[in-house]
mmCIF file of C-alpha atoms in Angstrom:
data_model
loop_
_atom_site.group_PDB
_atom_site.id
_atom_site.type_symbol
_atom_site.label_atom_id
_atom_site.label_comp_id
_atom_site.label_asym_id
_atom_site.label_seq_id
_atom_site.Cartn_x
_atom_site.Cartn_y
_atom_site.Cartn_z
ATOM 1 C CA LEU A 1 -0.099 0.330 0.045
ATOM 2 C CA ASN A 2 1.042 3.697 -0.647
ATOM 3 C CA PRO A 3 1.216 5.740 2.576
ATOM 4 C CA SER A 4 -2.198 7.215 3.048
ATOM 5 C CA ARG A 5 -4.629 7.450 5.934
ATOM 6 C CA ALA A 6 -6.036 5.493 9.396
ATOM 7 C CA LEU A 7 -8.465 6.096 11.738
ATOM 8 C CA LEU A 8 -7.205 5.300 14.628
ATOM 9 C CA SER A 9 -9.836 5.058 17.676
ATOM 10 C CA VAL A 10 -9.907 1.879 20.913
ATOM 11 C CA TYR A 11 -10.881 0.993 24.073
ATOM 12 C CA ASP A 12 -8.545 -1.117 25.211
ATOM 13 C CA LYS A 13 -5.110 1.168 23.866
ATOM 14 C CA THR A 14 -2.627 -1.971 24.491
ATOM 15 C CA GLY A 15 -0.405 -0.998 21.802
ATOM 16 C CA ILE A 16 -1.502 1.295 20.036
ATOM 17 C CA VAL A 17 0.855 4.185 20.442
ATOM 18 C CA ASP A 18 4.242 1.508 18.992
ATOM 19 C CA PHE A 19 1.372 0.367 16.207
ATOM 20 C CA ALA A 20 0.333 4.322 15.480
ATOM 21 C CA ARG A 21 3.987 4.910 15.412
ATOM 22 C CA ASN A 22 4.884 2.441 12.680
ATOM 23 C CA LEU A 23 2.254 3.411 11.088
ATOM 24 C CA VAL A 24 4.083 6.999 10.955
ATOM 25 C CA ASP A 25 7.370 6.221 10.373
ATOM 26 C CA LEU A 26 5.926 4.570 7.456
ATOM 27 C CA GLY A 27 4.228 7.783 6.413
ATOM 28 C CA TRP A 28 0.742 7.694 7.367
ATOM 29 C CA GLU A 29 -1.587 10.488 8.218
ATOM 30 C CA ILE A 30 -3.292 9.375 11.373
ATOM 31 C CA ILE A 31 -6.708 9.882 11.963
ATOM 32 C CA SER A 32 -7.895 9.901 15.262
ATOM 33 C CA SER A 33 -10.839 10.777 18.135
ATOM 34 C CA GLY A 34 -11.299 11.601 21.673
ATOM 35 C CA GLY A 35 -9.452 9.306 24.666
ATOM 36 C CA THR A 36 -7.389 7.916 21.304
ATOM 37 C CA ALA A 37 -6.348 10.824 19.703
ATOM 38 C CA ASN A 38 -5.294 12.785 23.365
ATOM 39 C CA HIS A 39 -3.458 9.374 24.243
ATOM 40 C CA LEU A 40 -1.160 9.235 20.815
ATOM 41 C CA LEU A 41 -1.330 13.614 20.959
ATOM 42 C CA GLU A 42 0.417 12.766 24.188
ATOM 43 C CA SER A 43 2.853 10.141 23.564
ATOM 44 C CA GLY A 44 4.407 12.832 20.687
ATOM 45 C CA LEU A 45 2.540 11.208 17.660
ATOM 46 C CA ASP A 46 1.310 13.692 15.253
ATOM 47 C CA VAL A 47 -2.671 13.194 14.858
ATOM 48 C CA THR A 48 -5.414 14.630 13.157
ATOM 49 C CA GLU A 49 -8.464 14.724 15.015
ATOM 50 C CA VAL A 50 -11.848 13.758 13.857
ATOM 51 C CA SER A 51 -13.195 16.706 14.274
ATOM 52 C CA GLU A 52 -10.649 19.085 12.549
ATOM 53 C CA VAL A 53 -12.243 15.810 9.866
ATOM 54 C CA THR A 54 -15.830 16.530 10.149
ATOM 55 C CA GLY A 55 -15.732 19.902 10.838
ATOM 56 C CA ALA A 56 -17.766 18.399 13.616
ATOM 57 C CA GLN A 57 -17.193 18.370 17.775
ATOM 58 C CA GLU A 58 -18.146 15.161 19.287
ATOM 59 C CA MET A 59 -21.656 15.435 21.079
ATOM 60 C CA LEU A 60 -23.425 13.197 23.440
ATOM 61 C CA ASP A 61 -20.968 13.100 25.990
ATOM 62 C CA GLY A 62 -19.107 11.641 23.784
ATOM 63 C CA ARG A 63 -21.329 8.847 21.971
ATOM 64 C CA VAL A 64 -21.089 10.451 18.720
ATOM 65 C CA LYS A 65 -17.570 11.468 16.956
ATOM 66 C CA THR A 66 -17.290 9.941 13.720
ATOM 67 C CA LEU A 67 -20.558 9.333 12.466
ATOM 68 C CA HIS A 68 -20.630 11.901 9.433
ATOM 69 C CA PRO A 69 -19.694 11.493 6.023
ATOM 70 C CA LYS A 70 -16.743 12.672 5.787
ATOM 71 C CA ILE A 71 -15.086 9.643 8.047
ATOM 72 C CA HIS A 72 -18.069 6.842 6.784
ATOM 73 C CA GLY A 73 -17.763 8.125 2.900
ATOM 74 C CA GLY A 74 -13.810 7.402 3.469
ATOM 75 C CA ILE A 75 -14.402 4.184 4.365
ATOM 76 C CA LEU A 76 -16.708 3.029 2.129
ATOM 77 C CA ALA A 77 -16.920 4.044 -1.561
ATOM 78 C CA ASP A 78 -15.603 2.121 -4.130
ATOM 79 C CA ARG A 79 -11.910 2.932 -5.270
ATOM 80 C CA SER A 80 -12.511 0.626 -8.320
ATOM 81 C CA ASN A 81 -15.804 3.192 -8.961
ATOM 82 C CA GLN A 82 -14.513 6.230 -11.022
ATOM 83 C CA GLU A 83 -18.370 7.508 -9.696
ATOM 84 C CA HIS A 84 -16.805 6.982 -6.727
ATOM 85 C CA LEU A 85 -13.808 8.856 -6.612
ATOM 86 C CA LYS A 86 -15.123 11.785 -8.292
ATOM 87 C CA GLU A 87 -17.918 12.262 -5.208
ATOM 88 C CA LEU A 88 -15.639 11.995 -3.066
ATOM 89 C CA GLU A 89 -13.451 14.235 -4.571
ATOM 90 C CA ASN A 90 -16.284 16.759 -5.091
ATOM 91 C CA ARG A 91 -17.355 16.453 -1.214
ATOM 92 C CA GLY A 92 -14.086 16.798 -0.266
ATOM 93 C CA ILE A 93 -13.665 13.364 1.106
ATOM 94 C CA LYS A 94 -9.919 11.908 1.153
ATOM 95 C CA PRO A 95 -10.095 8.073 1.088
ATOM 96 C CA ILE A 96 -9.042 5.927 4.387
ATOM 97 C CA ASP A 97 -7.735 3.092 4.051
ATOM 98 C CA LEU A 98 -7.022 1.897 7.572
ATOM 99 C CA VAL A 99 -9.799 1.291 10.497
ATOM 100 C CA VAL A 100 -8.651 -0.158 13.399
ATOM 101 C CA VAL A 101 -10.796 -0.455 16.260
ATOM 102 C CA ASN A 102 -11.757 -2.471 19.355
ATOM 103 C CA LEU A 103 -14.451 -2.847 21.425
ATOM 104 C CA TYR A 104 -15.542 -2.418 24.895
ATOM 105 C CA PRO A 105 -15.733 -5.214 27.541
ATOM 106 C CA PHE A 106 -19.295 -5.196 26.746
ATOM 107 C CA VAL A 107 -19.330 -8.822 29.554
ATOM 108 C CA LYS A 108 -18.222 -6.292 32.474
ATOM 109 C CA ASP A 109 -20.619 -3.978 31.407
ATOM 110 C CA PRO A 110 -23.060 -4.008 29.364
ATOM 111 C CA GLY A 111 -24.511 -0.068 30.143
ATOM 112 C CA ILE A 112 -25.413 2.987 27.296
ATOM 113 C CA GLU A 113 -22.590 4.661 28.870
ATOM 114 C CA LEU A 114 -20.042 2.334 26.895
ATOM 115 C CA ILE A 115 -21.503 2.457 23.919
ATOM 116 C CA ASP A 116 -18.871 4.937 21.928
ATOM 117 C CA ILE A 117 -19.137 5.501 17.756
#
């Protein structure tokens, strides 16, 4: 893959700094949100916060962060479809090549307060 863009948004941050650092060393842009972005920034990594990409701040106590066409369009576009690529360009959306997520430990606490998308 040519160096490009990765979206990192994880609950369990074990190993995420090393993983992100390796991507950055390969020339990748890191997009991240909330606690993951803060964790990576505190580790000295260059991170683009999701709100910079979307132009929208997190809402509902951080429950809504990445639900935005500029994120999902970048992930879901079919790059073999020229119309999709043209639409991304027309809307100012850059493709996202890699998504790294992990889930909350719902077994421990299945409450609504752990939902973060």
